[in-house]
mmCIF file with all atom_site columns, C-alpha atoms in Angstrom:
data_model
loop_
_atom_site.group_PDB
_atom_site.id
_atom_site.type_symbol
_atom_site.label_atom_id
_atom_site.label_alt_id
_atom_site.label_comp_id
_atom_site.label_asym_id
_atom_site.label_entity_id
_atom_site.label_seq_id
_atom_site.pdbx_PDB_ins_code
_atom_site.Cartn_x
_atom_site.Cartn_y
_atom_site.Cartn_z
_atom_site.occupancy
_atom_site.B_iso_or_equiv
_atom_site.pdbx_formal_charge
_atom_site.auth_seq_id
_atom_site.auth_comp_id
_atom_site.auth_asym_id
_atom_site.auth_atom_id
_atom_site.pdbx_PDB_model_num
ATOM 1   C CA . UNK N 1 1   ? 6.765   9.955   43.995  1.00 0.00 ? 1   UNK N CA 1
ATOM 2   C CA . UNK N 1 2   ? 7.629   9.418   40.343  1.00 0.00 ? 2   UNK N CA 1
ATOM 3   C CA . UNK N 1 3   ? 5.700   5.844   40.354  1.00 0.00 ? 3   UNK N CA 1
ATOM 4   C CA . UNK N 1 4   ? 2.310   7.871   42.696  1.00 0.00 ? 4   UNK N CA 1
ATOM 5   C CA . UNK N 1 5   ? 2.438   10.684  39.689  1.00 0.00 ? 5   UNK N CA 1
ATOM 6   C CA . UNK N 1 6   ? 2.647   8.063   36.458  1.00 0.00 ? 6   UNK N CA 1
ATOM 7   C CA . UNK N 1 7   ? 0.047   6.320   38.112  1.00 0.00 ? 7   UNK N CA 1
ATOM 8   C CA . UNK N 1 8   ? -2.275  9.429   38.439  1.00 0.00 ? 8   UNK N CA 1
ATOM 9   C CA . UNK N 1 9   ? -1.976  10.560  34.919  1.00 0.00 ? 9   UNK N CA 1
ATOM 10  C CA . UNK N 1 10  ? -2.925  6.981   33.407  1.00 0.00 ? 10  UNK N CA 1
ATOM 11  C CA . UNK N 1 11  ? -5.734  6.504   35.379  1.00 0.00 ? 11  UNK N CA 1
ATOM 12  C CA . UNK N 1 12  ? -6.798  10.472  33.820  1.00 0.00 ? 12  UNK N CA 1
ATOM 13  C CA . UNK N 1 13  ? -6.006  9.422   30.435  1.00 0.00 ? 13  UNK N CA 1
ATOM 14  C CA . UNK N 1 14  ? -8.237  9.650   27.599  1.00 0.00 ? 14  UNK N CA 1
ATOM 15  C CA . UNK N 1 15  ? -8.909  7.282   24.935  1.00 0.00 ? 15  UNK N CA 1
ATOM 16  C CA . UNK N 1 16  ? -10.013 7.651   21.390  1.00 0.00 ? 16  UNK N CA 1
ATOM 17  C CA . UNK N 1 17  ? -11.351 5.130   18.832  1.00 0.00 ? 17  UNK N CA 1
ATOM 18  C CA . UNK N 1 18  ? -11.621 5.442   14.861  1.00 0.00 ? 18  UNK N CA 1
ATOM 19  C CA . UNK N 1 19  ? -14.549 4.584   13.841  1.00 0.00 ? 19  UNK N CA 1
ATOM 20  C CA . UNK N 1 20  ? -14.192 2.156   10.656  1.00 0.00 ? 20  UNK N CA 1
ATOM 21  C CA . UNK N 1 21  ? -16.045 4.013   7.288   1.00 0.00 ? 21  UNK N CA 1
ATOM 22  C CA . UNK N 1 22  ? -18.101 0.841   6.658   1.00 0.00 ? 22  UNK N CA 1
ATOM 23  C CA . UNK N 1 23  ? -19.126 2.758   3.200   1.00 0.00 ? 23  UNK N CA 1
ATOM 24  C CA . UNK N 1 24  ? -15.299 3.234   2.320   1.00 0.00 ? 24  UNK N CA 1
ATOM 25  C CA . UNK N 1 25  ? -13.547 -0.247  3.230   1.00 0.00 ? 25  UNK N CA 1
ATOM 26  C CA . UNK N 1 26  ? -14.375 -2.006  -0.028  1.00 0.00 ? 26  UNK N CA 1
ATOM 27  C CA . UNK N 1 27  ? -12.191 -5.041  1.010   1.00 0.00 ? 27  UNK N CA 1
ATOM 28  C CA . UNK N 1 28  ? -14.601 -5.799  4.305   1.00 0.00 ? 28  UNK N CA 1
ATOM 29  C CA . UNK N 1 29  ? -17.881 -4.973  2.181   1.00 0.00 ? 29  UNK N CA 1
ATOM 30  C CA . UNK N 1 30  ? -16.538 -7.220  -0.390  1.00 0.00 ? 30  UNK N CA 1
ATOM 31  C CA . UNK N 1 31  ? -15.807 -10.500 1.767   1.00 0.00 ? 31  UNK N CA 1
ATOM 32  C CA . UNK N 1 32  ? -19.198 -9.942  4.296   1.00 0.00 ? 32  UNK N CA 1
ATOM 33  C CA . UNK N 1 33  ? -20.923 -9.864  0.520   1.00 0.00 ? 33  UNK N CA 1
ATOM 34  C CA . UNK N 1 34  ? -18.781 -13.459 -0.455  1.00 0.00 ? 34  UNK N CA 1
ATOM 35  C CA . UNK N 1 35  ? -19.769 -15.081 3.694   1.00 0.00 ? 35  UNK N CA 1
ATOM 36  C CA . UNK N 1 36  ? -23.446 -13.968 2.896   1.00 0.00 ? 36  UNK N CA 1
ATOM 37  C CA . UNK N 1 37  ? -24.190 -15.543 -0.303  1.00 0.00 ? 37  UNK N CA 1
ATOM 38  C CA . UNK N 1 38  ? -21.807 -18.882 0.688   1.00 0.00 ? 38  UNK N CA 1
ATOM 39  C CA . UNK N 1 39  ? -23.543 -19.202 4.173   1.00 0.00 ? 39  UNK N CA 1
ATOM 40  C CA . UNK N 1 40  ? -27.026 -19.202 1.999   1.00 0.00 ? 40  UNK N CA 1
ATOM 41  C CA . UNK N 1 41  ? -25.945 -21.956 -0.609  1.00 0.00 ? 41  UNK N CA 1
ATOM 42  C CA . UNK N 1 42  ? -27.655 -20.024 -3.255  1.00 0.00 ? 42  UNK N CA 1
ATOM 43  C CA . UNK N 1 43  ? -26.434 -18.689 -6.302  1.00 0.00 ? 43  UNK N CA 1
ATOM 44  C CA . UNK N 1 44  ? -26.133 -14.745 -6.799  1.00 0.00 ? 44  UNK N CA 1
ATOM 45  C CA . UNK N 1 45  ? -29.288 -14.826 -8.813  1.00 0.00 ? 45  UNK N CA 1
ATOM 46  C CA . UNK N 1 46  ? -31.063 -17.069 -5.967  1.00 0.00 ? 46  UNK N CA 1
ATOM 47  C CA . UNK N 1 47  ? -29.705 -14.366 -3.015  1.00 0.00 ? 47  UNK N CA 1
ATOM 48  C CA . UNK N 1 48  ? -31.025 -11.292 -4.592  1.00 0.00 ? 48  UNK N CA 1
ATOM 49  C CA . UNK N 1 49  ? -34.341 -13.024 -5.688  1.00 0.00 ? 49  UNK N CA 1
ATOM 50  C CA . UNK N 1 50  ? -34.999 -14.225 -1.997  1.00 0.00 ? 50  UNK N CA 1
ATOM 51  C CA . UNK N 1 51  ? -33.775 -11.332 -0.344  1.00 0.00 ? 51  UNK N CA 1
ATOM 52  C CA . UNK N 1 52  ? -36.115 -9.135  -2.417  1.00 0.00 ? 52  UNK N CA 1
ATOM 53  C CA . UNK N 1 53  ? -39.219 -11.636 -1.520  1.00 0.00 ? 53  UNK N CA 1
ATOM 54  C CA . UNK N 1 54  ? -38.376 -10.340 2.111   1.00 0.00 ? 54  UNK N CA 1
ATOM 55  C CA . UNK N 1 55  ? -37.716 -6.798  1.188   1.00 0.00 ? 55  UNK N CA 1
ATOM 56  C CA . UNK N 1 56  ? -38.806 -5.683  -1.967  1.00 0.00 ? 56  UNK N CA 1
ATOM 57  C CA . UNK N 1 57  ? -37.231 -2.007  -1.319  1.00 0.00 ? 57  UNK N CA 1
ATOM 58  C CA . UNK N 1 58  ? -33.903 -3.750  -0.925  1.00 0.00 ? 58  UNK N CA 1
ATOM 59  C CA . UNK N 1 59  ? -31.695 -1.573  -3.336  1.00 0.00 ? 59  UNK N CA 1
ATOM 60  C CA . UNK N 1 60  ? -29.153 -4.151  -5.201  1.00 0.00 ? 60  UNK N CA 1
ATOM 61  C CA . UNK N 1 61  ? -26.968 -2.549  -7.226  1.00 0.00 ? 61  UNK N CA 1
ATOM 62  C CA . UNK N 1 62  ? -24.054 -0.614  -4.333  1.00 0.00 ? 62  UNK N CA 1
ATOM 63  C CA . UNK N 1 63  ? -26.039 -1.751  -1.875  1.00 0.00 ? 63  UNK N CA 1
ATOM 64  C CA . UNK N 1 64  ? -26.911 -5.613  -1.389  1.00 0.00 ? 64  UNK N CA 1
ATOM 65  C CA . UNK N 1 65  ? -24.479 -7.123  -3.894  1.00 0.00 ? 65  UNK N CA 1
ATOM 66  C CA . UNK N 1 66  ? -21.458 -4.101  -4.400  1.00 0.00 ? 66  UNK N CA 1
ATOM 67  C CA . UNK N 1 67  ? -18.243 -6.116  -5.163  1.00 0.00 ? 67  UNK N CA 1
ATOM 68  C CA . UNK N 1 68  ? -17.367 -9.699  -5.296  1.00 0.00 ? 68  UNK N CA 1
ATOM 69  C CA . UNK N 1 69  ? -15.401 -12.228 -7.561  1.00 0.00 ? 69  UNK N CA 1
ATOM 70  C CA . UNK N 1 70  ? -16.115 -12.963 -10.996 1.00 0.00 ? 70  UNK N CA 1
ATOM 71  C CA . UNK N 1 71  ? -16.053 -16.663 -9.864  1.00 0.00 ? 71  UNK N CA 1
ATOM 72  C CA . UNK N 1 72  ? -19.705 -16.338 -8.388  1.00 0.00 ? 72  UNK N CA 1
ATOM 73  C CA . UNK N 1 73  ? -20.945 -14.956 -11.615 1.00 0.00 ? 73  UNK N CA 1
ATOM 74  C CA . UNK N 1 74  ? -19.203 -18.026 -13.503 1.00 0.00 ? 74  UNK N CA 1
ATOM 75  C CA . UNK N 1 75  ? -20.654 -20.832 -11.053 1.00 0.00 ? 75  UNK N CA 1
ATOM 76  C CA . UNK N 1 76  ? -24.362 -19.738 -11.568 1.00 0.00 ? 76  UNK N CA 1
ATOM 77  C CA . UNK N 1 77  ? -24.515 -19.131 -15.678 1.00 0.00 ? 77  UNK N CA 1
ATOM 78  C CA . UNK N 1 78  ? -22.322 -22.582 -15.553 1.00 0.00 ? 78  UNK N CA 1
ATOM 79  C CA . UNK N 1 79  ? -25.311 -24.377 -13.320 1.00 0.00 ? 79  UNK N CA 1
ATOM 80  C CA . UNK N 1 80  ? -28.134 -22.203 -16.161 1.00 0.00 ? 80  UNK N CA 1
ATOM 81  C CA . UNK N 1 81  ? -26.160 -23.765 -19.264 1.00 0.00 ? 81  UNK N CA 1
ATOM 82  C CA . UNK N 1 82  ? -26.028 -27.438 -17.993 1.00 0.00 ? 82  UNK N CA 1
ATOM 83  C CA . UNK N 1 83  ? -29.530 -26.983 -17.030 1.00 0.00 ? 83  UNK N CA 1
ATOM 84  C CA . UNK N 1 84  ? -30.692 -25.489 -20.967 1.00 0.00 ? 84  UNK N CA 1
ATOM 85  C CA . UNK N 1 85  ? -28.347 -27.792 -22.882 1.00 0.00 ? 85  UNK N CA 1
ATOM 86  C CA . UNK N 1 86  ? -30.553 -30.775 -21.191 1.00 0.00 ? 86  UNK N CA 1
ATOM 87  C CA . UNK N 1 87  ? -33.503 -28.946 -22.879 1.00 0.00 ? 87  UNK N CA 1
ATOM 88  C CA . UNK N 1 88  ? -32.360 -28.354 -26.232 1.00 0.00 ? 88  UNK N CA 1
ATOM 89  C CA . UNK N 1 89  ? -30.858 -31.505 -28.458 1.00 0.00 ? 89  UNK N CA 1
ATOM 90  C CA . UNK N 1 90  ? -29.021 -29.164 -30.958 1.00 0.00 ? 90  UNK N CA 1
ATOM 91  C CA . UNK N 1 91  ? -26.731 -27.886 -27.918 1.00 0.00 ? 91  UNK N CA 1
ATOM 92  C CA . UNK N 1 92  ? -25.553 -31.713 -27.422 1.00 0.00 ? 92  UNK N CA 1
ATOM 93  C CA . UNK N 1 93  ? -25.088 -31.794 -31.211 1.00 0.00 ? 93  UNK N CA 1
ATOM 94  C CA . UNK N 1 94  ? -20.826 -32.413 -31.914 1.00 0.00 ? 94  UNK N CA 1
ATOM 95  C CA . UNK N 1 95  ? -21.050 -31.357 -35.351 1.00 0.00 ? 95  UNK N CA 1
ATOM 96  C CA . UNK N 1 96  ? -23.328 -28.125 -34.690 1.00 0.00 ? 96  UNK N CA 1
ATOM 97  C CA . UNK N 1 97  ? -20.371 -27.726 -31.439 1.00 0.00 ? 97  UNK N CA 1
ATOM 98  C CA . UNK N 1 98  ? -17.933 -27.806 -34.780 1.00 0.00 ? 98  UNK N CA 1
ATOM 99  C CA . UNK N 1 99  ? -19.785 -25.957 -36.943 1.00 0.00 ? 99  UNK N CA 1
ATOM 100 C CA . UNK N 1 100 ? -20.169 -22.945 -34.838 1.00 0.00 ? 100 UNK N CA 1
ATOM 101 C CA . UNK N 1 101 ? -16.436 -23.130 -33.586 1.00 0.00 ? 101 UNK N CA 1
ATOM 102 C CA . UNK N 1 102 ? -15.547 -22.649 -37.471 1.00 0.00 ? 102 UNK N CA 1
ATOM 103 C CA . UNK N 1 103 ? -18.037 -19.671 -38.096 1.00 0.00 ? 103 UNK N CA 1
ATOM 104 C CA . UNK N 1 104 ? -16.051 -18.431 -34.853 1.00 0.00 ? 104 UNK N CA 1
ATOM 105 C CA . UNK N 1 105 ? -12.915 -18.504 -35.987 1.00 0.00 ? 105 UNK N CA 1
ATOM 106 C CA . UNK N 1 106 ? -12.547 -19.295 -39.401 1.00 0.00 ? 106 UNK N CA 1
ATOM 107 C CA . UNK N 1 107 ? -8.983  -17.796 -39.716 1.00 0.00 ? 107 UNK N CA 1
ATOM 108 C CA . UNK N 1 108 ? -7.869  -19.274 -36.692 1.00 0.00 ? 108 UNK N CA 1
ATOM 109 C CA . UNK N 1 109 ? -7.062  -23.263 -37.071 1.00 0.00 ? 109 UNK N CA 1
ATOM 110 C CA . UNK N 1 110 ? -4.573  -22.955 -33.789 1.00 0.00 ? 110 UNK N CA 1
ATOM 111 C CA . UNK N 1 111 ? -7.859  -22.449 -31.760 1.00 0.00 ? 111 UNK N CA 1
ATOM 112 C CA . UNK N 1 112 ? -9.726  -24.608 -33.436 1.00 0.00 ? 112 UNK N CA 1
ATOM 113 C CA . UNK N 1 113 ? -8.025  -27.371 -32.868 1.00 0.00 ? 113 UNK N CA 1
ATOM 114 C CA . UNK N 1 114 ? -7.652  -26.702 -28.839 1.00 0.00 ? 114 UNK N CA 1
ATOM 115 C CA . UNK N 1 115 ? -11.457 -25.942 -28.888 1.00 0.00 ? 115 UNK N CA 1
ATOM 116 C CA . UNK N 1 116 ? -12.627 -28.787 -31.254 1.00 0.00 ? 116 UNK N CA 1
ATOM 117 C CA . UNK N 1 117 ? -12.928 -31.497 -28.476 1.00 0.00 ? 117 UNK N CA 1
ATOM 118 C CA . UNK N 1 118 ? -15.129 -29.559 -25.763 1.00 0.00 ? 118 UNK N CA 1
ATOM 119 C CA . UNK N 1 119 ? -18.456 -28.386 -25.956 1.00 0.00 ? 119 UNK N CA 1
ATOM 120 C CA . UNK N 1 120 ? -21.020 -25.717 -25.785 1.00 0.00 ? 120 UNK N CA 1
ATOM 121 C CA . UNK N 1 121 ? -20.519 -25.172 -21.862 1.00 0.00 ? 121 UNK N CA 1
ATOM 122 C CA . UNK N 1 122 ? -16.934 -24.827 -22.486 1.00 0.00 ? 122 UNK N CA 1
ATOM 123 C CA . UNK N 1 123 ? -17.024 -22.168 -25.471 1.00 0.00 ? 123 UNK N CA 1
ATOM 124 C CA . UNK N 1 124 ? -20.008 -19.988 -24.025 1.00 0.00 ? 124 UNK N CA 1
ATOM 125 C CA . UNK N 1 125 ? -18.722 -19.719 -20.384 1.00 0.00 ? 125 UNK N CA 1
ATOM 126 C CA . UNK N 1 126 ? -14.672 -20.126 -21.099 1.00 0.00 ? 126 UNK N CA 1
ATOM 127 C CA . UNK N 1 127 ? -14.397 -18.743 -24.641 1.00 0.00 ? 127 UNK N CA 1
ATOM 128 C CA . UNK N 1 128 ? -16.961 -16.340 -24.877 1.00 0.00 ? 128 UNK N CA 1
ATOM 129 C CA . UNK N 1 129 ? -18.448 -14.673 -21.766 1.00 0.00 ? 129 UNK N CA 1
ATOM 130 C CA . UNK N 1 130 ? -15.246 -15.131 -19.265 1.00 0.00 ? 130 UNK N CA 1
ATOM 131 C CA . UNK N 1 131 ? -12.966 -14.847 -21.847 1.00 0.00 ? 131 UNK N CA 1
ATOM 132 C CA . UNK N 1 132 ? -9.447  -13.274 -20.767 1.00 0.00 ? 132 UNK N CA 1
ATOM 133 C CA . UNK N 1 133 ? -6.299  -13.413 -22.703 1.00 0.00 ? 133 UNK N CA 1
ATOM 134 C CA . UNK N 1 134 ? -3.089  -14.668 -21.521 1.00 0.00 ? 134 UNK N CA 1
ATOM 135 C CA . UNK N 1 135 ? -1.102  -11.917 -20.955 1.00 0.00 ? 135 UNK N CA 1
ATOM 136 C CA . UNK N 1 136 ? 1.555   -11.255 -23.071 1.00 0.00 ? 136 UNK N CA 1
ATOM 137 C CA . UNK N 1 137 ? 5.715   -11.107 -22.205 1.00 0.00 ? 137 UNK N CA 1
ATOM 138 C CA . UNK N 1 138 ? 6.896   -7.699  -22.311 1.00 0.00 ? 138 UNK N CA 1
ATOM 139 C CA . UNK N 1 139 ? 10.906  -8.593  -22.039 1.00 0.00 ? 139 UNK N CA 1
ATOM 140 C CA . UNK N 1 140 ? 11.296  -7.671  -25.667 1.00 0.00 ? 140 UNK N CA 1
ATOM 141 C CA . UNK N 1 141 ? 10.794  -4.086  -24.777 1.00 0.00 ? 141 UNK N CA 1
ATOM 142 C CA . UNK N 1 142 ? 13.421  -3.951  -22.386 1.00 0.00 ? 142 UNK N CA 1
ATOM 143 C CA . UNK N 1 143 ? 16.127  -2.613  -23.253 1.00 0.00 ? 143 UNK N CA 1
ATOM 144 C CA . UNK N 1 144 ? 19.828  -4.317  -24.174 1.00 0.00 ? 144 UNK N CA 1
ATOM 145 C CA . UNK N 1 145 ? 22.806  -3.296  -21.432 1.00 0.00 ? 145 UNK N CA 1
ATOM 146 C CA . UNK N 1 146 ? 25.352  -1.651  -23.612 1.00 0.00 ? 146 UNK N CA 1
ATOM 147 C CA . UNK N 1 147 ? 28.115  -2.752  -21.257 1.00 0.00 ? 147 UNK N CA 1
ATOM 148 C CA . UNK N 1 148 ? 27.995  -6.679  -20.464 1.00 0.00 ? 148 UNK N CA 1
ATOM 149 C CA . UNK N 1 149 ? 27.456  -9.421  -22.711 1.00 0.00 ? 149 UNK N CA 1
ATOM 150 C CA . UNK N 1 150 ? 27.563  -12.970 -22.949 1.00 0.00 ? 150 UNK N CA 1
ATOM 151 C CA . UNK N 1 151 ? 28.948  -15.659 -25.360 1.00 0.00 ? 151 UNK N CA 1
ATOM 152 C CA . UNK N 1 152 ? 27.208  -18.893 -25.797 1.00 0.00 ? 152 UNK N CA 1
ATOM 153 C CA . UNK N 1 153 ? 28.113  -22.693 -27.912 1.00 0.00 ? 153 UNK N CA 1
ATOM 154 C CA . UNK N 1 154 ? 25.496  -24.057 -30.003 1.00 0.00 ? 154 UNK N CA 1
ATOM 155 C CA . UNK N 1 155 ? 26.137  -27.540 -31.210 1.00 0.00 ? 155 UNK N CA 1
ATOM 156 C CA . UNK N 1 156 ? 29.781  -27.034 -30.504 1.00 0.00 ? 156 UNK N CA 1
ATOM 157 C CA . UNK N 1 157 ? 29.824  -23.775 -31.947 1.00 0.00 ? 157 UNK N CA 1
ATOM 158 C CA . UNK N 1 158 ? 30.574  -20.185 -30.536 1.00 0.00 ? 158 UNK N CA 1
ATOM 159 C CA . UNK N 1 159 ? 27.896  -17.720 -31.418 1.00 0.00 ? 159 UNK N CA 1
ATOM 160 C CA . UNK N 1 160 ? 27.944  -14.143 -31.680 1.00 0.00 ? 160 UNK N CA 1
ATOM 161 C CA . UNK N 1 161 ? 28.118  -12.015 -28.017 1.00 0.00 ? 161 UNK N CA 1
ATOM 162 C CA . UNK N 1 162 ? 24.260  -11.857 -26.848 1.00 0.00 ? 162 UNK N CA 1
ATOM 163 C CA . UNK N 1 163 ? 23.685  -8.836  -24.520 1.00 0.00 ? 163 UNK N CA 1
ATOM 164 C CA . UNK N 1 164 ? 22.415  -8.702  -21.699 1.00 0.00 ? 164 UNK N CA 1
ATOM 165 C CA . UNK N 1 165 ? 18.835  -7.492  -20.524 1.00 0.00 ? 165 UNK N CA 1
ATOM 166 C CA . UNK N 1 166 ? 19.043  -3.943  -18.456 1.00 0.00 ? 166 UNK N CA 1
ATOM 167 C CA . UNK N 1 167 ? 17.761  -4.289  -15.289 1.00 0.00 ? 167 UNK N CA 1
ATOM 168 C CA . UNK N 1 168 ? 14.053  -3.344  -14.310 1.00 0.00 ? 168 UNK N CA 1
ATOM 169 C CA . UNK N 1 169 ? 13.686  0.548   -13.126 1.00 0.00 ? 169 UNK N CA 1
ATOM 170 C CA . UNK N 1 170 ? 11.487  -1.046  -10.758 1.00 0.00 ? 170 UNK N CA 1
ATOM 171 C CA . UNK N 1 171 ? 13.997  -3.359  -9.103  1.00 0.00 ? 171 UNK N CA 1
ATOM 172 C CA . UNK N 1 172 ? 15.272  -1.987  -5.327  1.00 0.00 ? 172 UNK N CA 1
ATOM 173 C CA . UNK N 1 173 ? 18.777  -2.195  -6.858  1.00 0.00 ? 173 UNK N CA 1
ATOM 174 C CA . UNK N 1 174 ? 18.529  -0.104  -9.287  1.00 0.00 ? 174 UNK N CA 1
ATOM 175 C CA . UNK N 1 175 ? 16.743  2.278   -7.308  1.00 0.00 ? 175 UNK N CA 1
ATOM 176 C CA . UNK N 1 176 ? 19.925  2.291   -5.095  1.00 0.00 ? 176 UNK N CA 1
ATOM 177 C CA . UNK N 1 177 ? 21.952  3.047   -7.763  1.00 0.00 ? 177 UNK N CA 1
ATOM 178 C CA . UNK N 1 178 ? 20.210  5.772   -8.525  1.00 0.00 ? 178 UNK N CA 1
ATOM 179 C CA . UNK N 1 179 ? 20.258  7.379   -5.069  1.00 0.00 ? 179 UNK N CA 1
ATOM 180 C CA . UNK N 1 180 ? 24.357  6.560   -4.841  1.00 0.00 ? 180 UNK N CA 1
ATOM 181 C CA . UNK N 1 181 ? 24.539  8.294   -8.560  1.00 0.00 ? 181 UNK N CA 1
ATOM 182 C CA . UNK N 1 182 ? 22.428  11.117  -7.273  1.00 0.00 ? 182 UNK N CA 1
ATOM 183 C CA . UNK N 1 183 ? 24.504  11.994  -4.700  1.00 0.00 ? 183 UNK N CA 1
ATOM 184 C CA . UNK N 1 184 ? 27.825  11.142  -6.554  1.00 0.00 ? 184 UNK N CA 1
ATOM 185 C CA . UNK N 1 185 ? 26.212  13.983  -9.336  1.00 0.00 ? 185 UNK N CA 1
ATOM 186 C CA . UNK N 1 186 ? 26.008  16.584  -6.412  1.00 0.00 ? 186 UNK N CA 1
ATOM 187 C CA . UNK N 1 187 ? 28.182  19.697  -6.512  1.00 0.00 ? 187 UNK N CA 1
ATOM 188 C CA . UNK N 1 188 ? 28.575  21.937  -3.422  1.00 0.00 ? 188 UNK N CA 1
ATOM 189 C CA . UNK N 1 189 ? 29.901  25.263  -4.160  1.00 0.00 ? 189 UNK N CA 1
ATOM 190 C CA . UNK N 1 190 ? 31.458  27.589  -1.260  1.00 0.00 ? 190 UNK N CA 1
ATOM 191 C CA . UNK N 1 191 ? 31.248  30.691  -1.182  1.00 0.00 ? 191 UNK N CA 1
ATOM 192 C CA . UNK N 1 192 ? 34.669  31.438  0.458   1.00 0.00 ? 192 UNK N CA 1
ATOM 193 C CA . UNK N 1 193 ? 37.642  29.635  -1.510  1.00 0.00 ? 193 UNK N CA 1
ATOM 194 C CA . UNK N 1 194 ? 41.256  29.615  -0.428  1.00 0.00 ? 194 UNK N CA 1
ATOM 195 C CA . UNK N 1 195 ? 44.166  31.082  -1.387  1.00 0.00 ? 195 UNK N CA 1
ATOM 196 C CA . UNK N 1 196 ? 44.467  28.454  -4.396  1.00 0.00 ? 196 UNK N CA 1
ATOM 197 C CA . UNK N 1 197 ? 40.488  28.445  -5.408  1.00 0.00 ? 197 UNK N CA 1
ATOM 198 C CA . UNK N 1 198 ? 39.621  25.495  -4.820  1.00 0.00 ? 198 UNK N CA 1
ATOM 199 C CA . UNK N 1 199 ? 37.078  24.265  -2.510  1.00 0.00 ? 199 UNK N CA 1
ATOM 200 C CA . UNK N 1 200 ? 38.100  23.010  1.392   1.00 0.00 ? 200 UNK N CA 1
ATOM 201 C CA . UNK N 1 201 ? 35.748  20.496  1.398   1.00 0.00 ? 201 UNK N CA 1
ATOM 202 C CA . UNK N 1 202 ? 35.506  17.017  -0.403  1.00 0.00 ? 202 UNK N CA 1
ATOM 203 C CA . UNK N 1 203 ? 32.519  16.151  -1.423  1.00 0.00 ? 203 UNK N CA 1
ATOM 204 C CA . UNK N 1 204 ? 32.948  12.369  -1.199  1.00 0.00 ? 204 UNK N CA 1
ATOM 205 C CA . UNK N 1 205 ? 34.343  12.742  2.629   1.00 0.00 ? 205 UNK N CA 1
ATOM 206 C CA . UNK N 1 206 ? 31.547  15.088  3.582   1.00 0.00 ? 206 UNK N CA 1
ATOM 207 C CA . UNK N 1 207 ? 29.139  11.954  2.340   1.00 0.00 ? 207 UNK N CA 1
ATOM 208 C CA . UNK N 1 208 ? 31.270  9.886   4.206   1.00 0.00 ? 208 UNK N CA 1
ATOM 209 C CA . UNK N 1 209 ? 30.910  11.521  7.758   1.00 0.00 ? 209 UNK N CA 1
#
């Protein structure tokens, strides 16, 4: 009887789908955008140019090309500068390379040096246009644990306690520390004492049941 019922009421059910906001989800927009232009072997330049032969209402901008990685951008202006620098004998030039580097950076001999050996490829696309700094080590802001400590032999000899670095607020331990101080910090106050005034319960056994 049970079994005949169940039966009845899942071949009655009713099903619902979500429809996917095609508009919204970025992340599928983005890689369809990446399959199109690699299953074309063209450049981004090269897609929009042919696709707007085809259609020349095609809105670009949100609509044909809305979000992919930088590393498209970088592979076409790198295939335009080793086409122009076959055109123009002053951009195979060493000592106009140097020359430029210096009017660059003339307070900067560290980056000179590391630069000094490429060439004008290298310091539009890499050190110009692309550019992104390394990013820097933020461990000096963190702050120094006022209770541990460590000692440490240099050469033989003992130098001066070095404290330890606090641990990040971010970090799932500390977080549970937080939650166990938290509830160590709580106070329960009942309204009815006893005869003595103080309270019946404990507040570390009623955390404890």
């Amino acid at each position: 009887m049970l079994q005949h019922l169940y039966l009845k009421r899942w071949r009655n059910r009713k099903e619902s789908f979500k429809i996917v906001d095609s508009e919204k989800d970025w992340i599928a927009i983005k890689k369809k955008t990446e399959q199109d232009i690699k299953e074309s072997s063209k450049t981004v330049g090269e897609y929009i140019y042919e696709t707007l032969l085809s259609k020349p209402k095609q809105k670009i901008r949100g609509k044909l090309v809305k979000t992919i990685e930088r590393k498209f951008y970088k592979e076409e202006l790198q295939k335009i500068l080793k086409t122009q620098i076959t055109f123009h004998p002053e951009l195979q030039d060493k000592n106009v390379y140097k020359a430029c580097v210096n009017e660059l950076y003339p307070r900067n001999e560290a980056h000179q040096n590391n630069i000094k050996n490429n060439d004008f490829e290298y310091l539009f696309l890499d050190d110009i246009i692309f550019y992104q700094r390394p990013l820097k080590s933020k461990k000096s802001t963190i702050s120094n644990c006022p209770y541990e400590s460590r000692v440490f032999l240099k050469d033989g000899i003992k130098q001066n306690p070095q404290p330890l670095k606090c641990i990040s607020k971010s970090h799932p331990l500390f977080q549970e520390f937080r939650l166990w101080q938290f509830l160590r910090n709580l106070k329960i106050y009942q309204k009815e004492n006893n005869e003595n005034g103080k309270l019946d319960v404990d507040v570390h056994d009623l955390f404890l049941r």
